[in-house]
mmCIF file of C-alpha atoms and ligand atoms in Angstrom:
data_model
loop_
_atom_site.group_PDB
_atom_site.id
_atom_site.type_symbol
_atom_site.label_atom_id
_atom_site.label_comp_id
_atom_site.label_asym_id
_atom_site.label_seq_id
_atom_site.Cartn_x
_atom_site.Cartn_y
_atom_site.Cartn_z
ATOM 1 C CA MET A 1378 0.028 0.424 0.022
ATOM 2 C CA GLN A 1379 1.031 3.812 -1.296
ATOM 3 C CA GLN A 1380 1.469 5.707 2.305
ATOM 4 C CA ASP A 1381 1.642 9.744 2.279
ATOM 5 C CA GLY A 1382 5.687 10.075 2.291
ATOM 6 C CA ASP A 1383 6.272 7.305 0.084
ATOM 7 C CA GLY A 1384 8.696 7.939 -3.198
ATOM 8 C CA ASP A 1385 10.655 11.132 -1.172
ATOM 9 C CA ARG A 1386 11.267 8.940 2.092
ATOM 10 C CA ILE A 1387 13.277 6.225 2.175
ATOM 11 C CA ASN A 1388 14.130 3.769 5.403
ATOM 12 C CA ILE A 1389 17.754 3.777 6.169
ATOM 13 C CA ALA A 1390 19.026 0.299 8.559
ATOM 14 C CA ILE A 1391 22.296 0.393 10.116
ATOM 15 C CA ASP A 1392 23.244 -2.644 11.978
ATOM 16 C CA GLY A 1393 27.177 -3.516 13.611
ATOM 17 C CA PRO A 1394 28.200 -4.912 16.187
ATOM 18 C CA ALA A 1395 28.719 -3.039 20.178
ATOM 19 C CA GLY A 1396 30.242 0.337 20.181
ATOM 20 C CA ALA A 1397 30.607 1.254 16.545
ATOM 21 C CA GLY A 1398 28.720 4.328 16.802
ATOM 22 C CA LYS A 1399 25.533 3.223 15.674
ATOM 23 C CA SER A 1400 23.383 4.998 17.870
ATOM 24 C CA THR A 1401 25.137 8.165 18.036
ATOM 25 C CA VAL A 1402 25.047 8.593 13.781
ATOM 26 C CA ALA A 1403 21.869 7.124 13.369
ATOM 27 C CA ARG A 1404 20.606 9.845 15.937
ATOM 28 C CA LYS A 1405 22.654 12.387 13.858
ATOM 29 C CA VAL A 1406 21.632 11.300 10.569
ATOM 30 C CA ALA A 1407 17.977 10.850 11.799
ATOM 31 C CA GLU A 1408 18.187 14.890 12.740
ATOM 32 C CA GLN A 1409 19.719 15.701 9.701
ATOM 33 C CA LEU A 1410 16.752 14.026 6.974
ATOM 34 C CA GLY A 1411 13.805 15.173 9.618
ATOM 35 C CA TYR A 1412 13.709 11.189 9.865
ATOM 36 C CA VAL A 1413 12.515 9.075 12.960
ATOM 37 C CA TYR A 1414 15.339 7.249 14.795
ATOM 38 C CA ILE A 1415 14.705 3.758 16.082
ATOM 39 C CA ASP A 1416 17.107 2.100 18.540
ATOM 40 C CA THR A 1417 16.019 -1.724 18.403
ATOM 41 C CA GLY A 1418 18.125 -2.686 21.235
ATOM 42 C CA ALA A 1419 16.496 -0.555 23.584
ATOM 43 C CA MET A 1420 13.673 -2.586 22.829
ATOM 44 C CA TYR A 1421 15.795 -5.694 23.359
ATOM 45 C CA ARG A 1422 16.808 -3.918 26.291
ATOM 46 C CA ALA A 1423 13.553 -3.229 27.804
ATOM 47 C CA VAL A 1424 12.449 -6.694 27.488
ATOM 48 C CA THR A 1425 15.735 -7.833 29.275
ATOM 49 C CA LEU A 1426 15.175 -5.439 32.202
ATOM 50 C CA SER A 1427 11.669 -6.509 32.669
ATOM 51 C CA ALA A 1428 12.583 -10.128 32.536
ATOM 52 C CA ILE A 1429 15.467 -9.261 35.139
ATOM 53 C CA ARG A 1430 12.494 -8.084 37.711
ATOM 54 C CA ALA A 1431 9.917 -10.840 37.186
ATOM 55 C CA SER A 1432 13.538 -13.288 38.186
ATOM 56 C CA ILE A 1433 12.875 -15.017 34.174
ATOM 57 C CA ALA A 1434 16.142 -16.852 33.702
ATOM 58 C CA PRO A 1435 16.861 -15.843 29.565
ATOM 59 C CA GLU A 1436 17.681 -20.222 29.414
ATOM 60 C CA ASP A 1437 13.688 -20.047 30.699
ATOM 61 C CA GLY A 1438 12.682 -19.497 27.100
ATOM 62 C CA GLU A 1439 9.104 -20.910 27.023
ATOM 63 C CA ARG A 1440 8.043 -18.392 30.404
ATOM 64 C CA LEU A 1441 10.644 -15.437 28.410
ATOM 65 C CA ALA A 1442 8.277 -16.379 25.405
ATOM 66 C CA ALA A 1443 5.249 -15.747 27.119
ATOM 67 C CA HIS A 1444 6.497 -12.801 29.183
ATOM 68 C CA ALA A 1445 7.391 -10.389 25.958
ATOM 69 C CA THR A 1446 4.225 -11.348 24.677
ATOM 70 C CA THR A 1447 2.511 -9.554 27.651
ATOM 71 C CA LEU A 1448 4.825 -6.390 27.778
ATOM 72 C CA GLU A 1449 3.500 -2.725 26.151
ATOM 73 C CA ILE A 1450 7.099 -1.270 24.358
ATOM 74 C CA GLY A 1451 7.304 2.488 23.284
ATOM 75 C CA LEU A 1452 9.389 5.078 21.884
ATOM 76 C CA LYS A 1453 9.065 8.493 22.092
ATOM 77 C CA PRO A 1454 11.416 10.877 20.433
ATOM 78 C CA GLY A 1455 12.788 13.323 22.922
ATOM 79 C CA GLU A 1456 15.073 16.232 23.578
ATOM 80 C CA GLN A 1457 18.209 14.196 24.738
ATOM 81 C CA GLY A 1458 17.416 11.387 22.355
ATOM 82 C CA GLN A 1459 14.606 8.501 22.454
ATOM 83 C CA LYS A 1460 12.593 7.664 25.562
ATOM 84 C CA VAL A 1461 11.980 3.790 26.205
ATOM 85 C CA TYR A 1462 9.028 2.923 27.402
ATOM 86 C CA LEU A 1463 8.054 -0.145 29.571
ATOM 87 C CA ASN A 1464 4.760 -0.323 30.332
ATOM 88 C CA GLY A 1465 4.333 3.178 30.468
ATOM 89 C CA GLU A 1466 7.214 3.384 33.009
ATOM 90 C CA ASN A 1467 9.704 5.719 31.381
ATOM 91 C CA VAL A 1468 13.037 2.887 31.460
ATOM 92 C CA THR A 1469 15.578 4.951 29.678
ATOM 93 C CA SER A 1470 18.120 4.898 31.936
ATOM 94 C CA GLU A 1471 18.128 2.009 33.321
ATOM 95 C CA ILE A 1472 17.704 -0.120 30.532
ATOM 96 C CA ARG A 1473 22.082 0.645 30.370
ATOM 97 C CA SER A 1474 22.576 -0.871 33.737
ATOM 98 C CA ARG A 1475 25.222 -2.998 33.200
ATOM 99 C CA GLU A 1476 23.181 -5.769 34.631
ATOM 100 C CA VAL A 1477 21.010 -5.499 31.954
ATOM 101 C CA THR A 1478 23.466 -5.415 29.518
ATOM 102 C CA LEU A 1479 25.280 -8.828 30.570
ATOM 103 C CA LEU A 1480 21.519 -10.479 30.240
ATOM 104 C CA VAL A 1481 20.545 -8.627 26.879
ATOM 105 C CA SER A 1482 22.193 -11.213 24.396
ATOM 106 C CA PRO A 1483 20.507 -14.088 26.227
ATOM 107 C CA VAL A 1484 17.326 -12.827 25.679
ATOM 108 C CA ALA A 1485 17.373 -11.498 22.263
ATOM 109 C CA ALA A 1486 18.579 -15.278 20.975
ATOM 110 C CA ASN A 1487 14.802 -15.845 22.304
ATOM 111 C CA GLU A 1488 12.620 -16.663 18.703
ATOM 112 C CA THR A 1489 9.235 -15.056 20.396
ATOM 113 C CA VAL A 1490 11.392 -12.000 21.801
ATOM 114 C CA ARG A 1491 12.400 -11.815 18.202
ATOM 115 C CA GLU A 1492 8.983 -12.004 16.724
ATOM 116 C CA VAL A 1493 6.796 -9.765 18.722
ATOM 117 C CA LEU A 1494 9.843 -6.622 18.666
ATOM 118 C CA GLY A 1495 10.164 -7.287 14.778
ATOM 119 C CA THR A 1496 6.669 -6.956 13.929
ATOM 120 C CA LEU A 1497 6.340 -3.751 16.717
ATOM 121 C CA GLN A 1498 10.034 -2.435 14.002
ATOM 122 C CA ARG A 1499 8.506 -3.260 10.691
ATOM 123 C CA GLY A 1500 5.426 -1.278 12.039
ATOM 124 C CA PHE A 1501 7.612 1.738 13.296
ATOM 125 C CA ALA A 1502 8.756 1.459 9.289
ATOM 126 C CA GLU A 1503 5.604 1.171 7.274
ATOM 127 C CA SER A 1504 5.499 4.386 6.110
ATOM 128 C CA LYS A 1505 9.546 5.479 5.626
ATOM 129 C CA GLY A 1506 11.142 7.362 6.796
ATOM 130 C CA VAL A 1507 12.865 5.807 9.638
ATOM 131 C CA VAL A 1508 17.003 5.278 10.303
ATOM 132 C CA MET A 1509 16.551 1.917 12.216
ATOM 133 C CA ASP A 1510 20.266 0.922 14.031
ATOM 134 C CA GLY A 1511 20.712 -2.982 14.968
ATOM 135 C CA ARG A 1512 21.837 -6.103 14.734
ATOM 136 C CA ASP A 1513 19.537 -7.647 11.698
ATOM 137 C CA ILE A 1514 17.789 -5.192 10.545
ATOM 138 C CA GLY A 1515 18.803 -4.722 6.670
ATOM 139 C CA SER A 1516 18.962 -8.574 7.164
ATOM 140 C CA HIS A 1517 16.079 -9.646 8.395
ATOM 141 C CA VAL A 1518 14.093 -6.434 9.815
ATOM 142 C CA LEU A 1519 13.631 -4.794 6.737
ATOM 143 C CA PRO A 1520 15.094 -6.686 3.795
ATOM 144 C CA ASN A 1521 13.846 -4.046 1.595
ATOM 145 C CA ALA A 1522 15.356 -0.559 3.265
ATOM 146 C CA GLU A 1523 16.740 1.646 0.583
ATOM 147 C CA LEU A 1524 20.749 1.750 1.935
ATOM 148 C CA LYS A 1525 21.756 -0.619 4.117
ATOM 149 C CA ILE A 1526 25.249 0.660 6.465
ATOM 150 C CA PHE A 1527 27.185 -2.166 8.020
ATOM 151 C CA LEU A 1528 29.037 0.474 10.902
ATOM 152 C CA THR A 1529 32.253 -1.447 12.231
ATOM 153 C CA ALA A 1530 34.995 -0.385 14.338
ATOM 154 C CA SER A 1531 38.008 -2.517 15.656
ATOM 155 C CA VAL A 1532 37.229 -4.477 19.064
ATOM 156 C CA GLU A 1533 39.868 -2.204 21.456
ATOM 157 C CA GLU A 1534 38.138 1.419 19.448
ATOM 158 C CA ARG A 1535 34.708 0.378 20.488
ATOM 159 C CA ALA A 1536 35.660 -0.607 24.135
ATOM 160 C CA ARG A 1537 37.646 2.782 24.408
ATOM 161 C CA ARG A 1538 34.315 4.781 22.864
ATOM 162 C CA ARG A 1539 32.325 2.781 25.266
ATOM 163 C CA TYR A 1540 34.139 3.041 28.294
ATOM 164 C CA ASN A 1541 34.231 6.789 27.699
ATOM 165 C CA GLU A 1542 30.502 7.013 27.672
ATOM 166 C CA ILE A 1543 30.138 5.500 31.073
ATOM 167 C CA ALA A 1544 33.162 4.720 32.789
ATOM 168 C CA ASP A 1545 32.281 7.888 35.802
ATOM 169 C CA SER A 1546 28.997 5.801 36.182
ATOM 170 C CA GLN A 1547 29.633 2.571 36.339
ATOM 171 C CA SER A 1548 32.921 0.526 38.420
ATOM 172 C CA ILE A 1549 34.228 -1.577 34.917
ATOM 173 C CA THR A 1550 37.761 -1.622 34.071
ATOM 174 C CA LEU A 1551 38.837 -0.587 30.116
ATOM 175 C CA GLU A 1552 40.027 -4.514 29.954
ATOM 176 C CA GLN A 1553 36.594 -6.361 31.161
ATOM 177 C CA LEU A 1554 34.637 -4.040 28.828
ATOM 178 C CA ALA A 1555 36.928 -5.581 26.113
ATOM 179 C CA VAL A 1556 36.126 -8.747 27.063
ATOM 180 C CA GLU A 1557 32.271 -8.201 27.244
ATOM 181 C CA ILE A 1558 32.014 -6.462 24.057
ATOM 182 C CA ALA A 1559 33.833 -9.433 22.775
ATOM 183 C CA GLU A 1560 31.559 -11.975 24.448
ATOM 184 C CA ARG A 1561 28.333 -9.909 23.509
ATOM 185 C CA ASP A 1562 29.444 -9.729 19.723
ATOM 186 C CA ARG A 1563 30.034 -13.468 19.987
ATOM 187 C CA LEU A 1564 26.939 -14.320 21.187
ATOM 188 C CA ASP A 1565 24.652 -12.128 18.769
ATOM 189 C CA GLU A 1566 26.852 -13.140 15.452
ATOM 190 C CA GLY A 1567 26.592 -16.761 16.723
ATOM 191 C CA ARG A 1568 22.825 -17.205 17.683
ATOM 192 C CA ASP A 1569 20.333 -19.086 15.297
ATOM 193 C CA ILE A 1570 17.628 -16.357 14.891
ATOM 194 C CA ALA A 1571 18.258 -13.647 12.599
ATOM 195 C CA PRO A 1572 22.045 -13.088 14.112
ATOM 196 C CA LEU A 1573 24.353 -10.210 13.812
ATOM 197 C CA VAL A 1574 25.422 -9.917 9.863
ATOM 198 C CA CYS A 1575 26.275 -7.781 7.129
ATOM 199 C CA ALA A 1576 23.446 -7.477 4.757
ATOM 200 C CA LYS A 1577 24.629 -8.882 1.051
ATOM 201 C CA ASP A 1578 23.292 -5.429 -0.547
ATOM 202 C CA ALA A 1579 24.507 -3.348 2.844
ATOM 203 C CA LEU A 1580 27.848 -0.994 2.464
ATOM 204 C CA VAL A 1581 30.786 -1.684 5.223
ATOM 205 C CA MET A 1582 31.791 1.538 6.994
ATOM 206 C CA ASP A 1583 34.672 1.157 9.043
ATOM 207 C CA SER A 1584 34.720 3.955 11.260
ATOM 208 C CA THR A 1585 37.919 3.197 13.857
ATOM 209 C CA ALA A 1586 39.798 5.892 11.946
ATOM 210 C CA MET A 1587 36.690 8.251 10.843
ATOM 211 C CA THR A 1588 35.002 10.793 13.441
ATOM 212 C CA ILE A 1589 31.117 11.081 14.258
ATOM 213 C CA ASP A 1590 30.461 13.651 11.727
ATOM 214 C CA GLU A 1591 32.466 11.701 8.626
ATOM 215 C CA VAL A 1592 30.575 9.374 9.354
ATOM 216 C CA VAL A 1593 27.318 10.965 9.690
ATOM 217 C CA GLU A 1594 27.572 13.054 6.366
ATOM 218 C CA ALA A 1595 28.771 10.402 4.574
ATOM 219 C CA ILE A 1596 25.401 8.465 5.270
ATOM 220 C CA VAL A 1597 23.100 11.655 4.009
ATOM 221 C CA LYS A 1598 24.892 11.624 1.281
ATOM 222 C CA LEU A 1599 24.055 8.360 0.690
ATOM 223 C CA SER A 1600 20.635 8.877 1.443
ATOM 224 C CA ARG A 1601 20.057 11.270 -0.979
ATOM 225 C CA THR A 1602 21.580 9.632 -3.455
ATOM 226 C CA LYS A 1603 19.462 6.893 -2.793
ATOM 227 C CA LEU A 1604 16.373 9.240 -2.377
ATOM 228 C CA ALA A 1605 17.109 10.037 -6.017
ATOM 229 C CA GLU A 1606 17.234 6.803 -7.481
ATOM 230 C CA ALA A 1607 14.030 6.018 -5.669
ATOM 231 C CA LYS A 1608 12.026 8.976 -6.974
HETATM 232 O O1 CDP B 147 24.192 0.445 22.508
HETATM 233 P P1 CDP B 147 24.842 -1.567 22.376
HETATM 234 O O2 CDP B 147 25.878 -1.014 21.253
HETATM 235 O O3 CDP B 147 25.672 -2.047 23.420
HETATM 236 O O4 CDP B 147 23.809 -2.405 22.206
HETATM 237 P P2 CDP B 147 21.994 -2.110 21.771
HETATM 238 O O5 CDP B 147 22.140 -1.649 20.319
HETATM 239 O O6 CDP B 147 22.016 -1.261 23.059
HETATM 240 O O7 CDP B 147 21.844 -3.687 21.674
HETATM 241 C C1 CDP B 147 22.012 -4.574 23.029
HETATM 242 C C2 CDP B 147 21.608 -5.681 21.994
HETATM 243 O O8 CDP B 147 20.423 -6.179 21.902
HETATM 244 C C3 CDP B 147 22.409 -6.757 21.606
HETATM 245 O O9 CDP B 147 24.074 -7.193 21.959
HETATM 246 C C4 CDP B 147 22.045 -7.670 21.219
HETATM 247 O O10 CDP B 147 21.788 -8.750 21.797
HETATM 248 C C5 CDP B 147 20.266 -7.294 20.564
HETATM 249 N N1 CDP B 147 19.830 -6.721 19.798
HETATM 250 C C6 CDP B 147 19.504 -7.295 18.698
HETATM 251 O O11 CDP B 147 19.459 -9.035 18.974
HETATM 252 N N2 CDP B 147 18.630 -7.186 17.802
HETATM 253 C C7 CDP B 147 18.967 -6.011 17.489
HETATM 254 N N3 CDP B 147 18.495 -5.543 16.329
HETATM 255 C C8 CDP B 147 18.984 -5.146 18.423
HETATM 256 C C9 CDP B 147 19.862 -5.575 19.309
#
């Protein structure tokens, strides 16, 4: 079905491992294009927070699946970036805790959790004009996205960036963070359903030696080309 805006808006998928700069880049690209930014990792984090509160272990697949189908996950654009709601409660800060970070990959490996969130994500993208970041957006959630970017960087650089973001609030060493990020990459790449993978038609960008603004500029440029092609 043709929606308002089809033809003059596209969908942009930005996938890649933790700490590659996806969320900052995706938010800025969305700002520049006047698009909506959707952080799908935040949705997996919200389900994980809820499972922790309900004392459901990720290994308890059946309970986790049943729990996920009862949740209402909401995203709202805010001045400080996107706000995340779990059954109406603002959980934007809480979903960034180390406890959630350590459990999110096993929770995200659950098939029902992925189905529930994937359906929501496709709904957000229906009328085009979204920049969606995650692990499986170009490969699975939005296989027809007009522009797909696979954003990566060395694990050392990714750990360093994340360390600078969270060192004040969470007591963790750079070395420990690098180990945890590498382990999350391993789990995300190795799961059976919709693993972290570079889609065939995605453009790989290695941001190790690039600033955020350079990456944003490159993606905005590419999106203008794709937009011209889509017309
Ligand atoms: O921000 P960070 O890079 O730490 O990760 P995130 O984007 O918040 O995603 C947290 C976790 O959610 C990932 O490590 C994946 O396990 C999972 N995830 C996923 O499986 N599929 C997505 N589309 C997005 C996130």
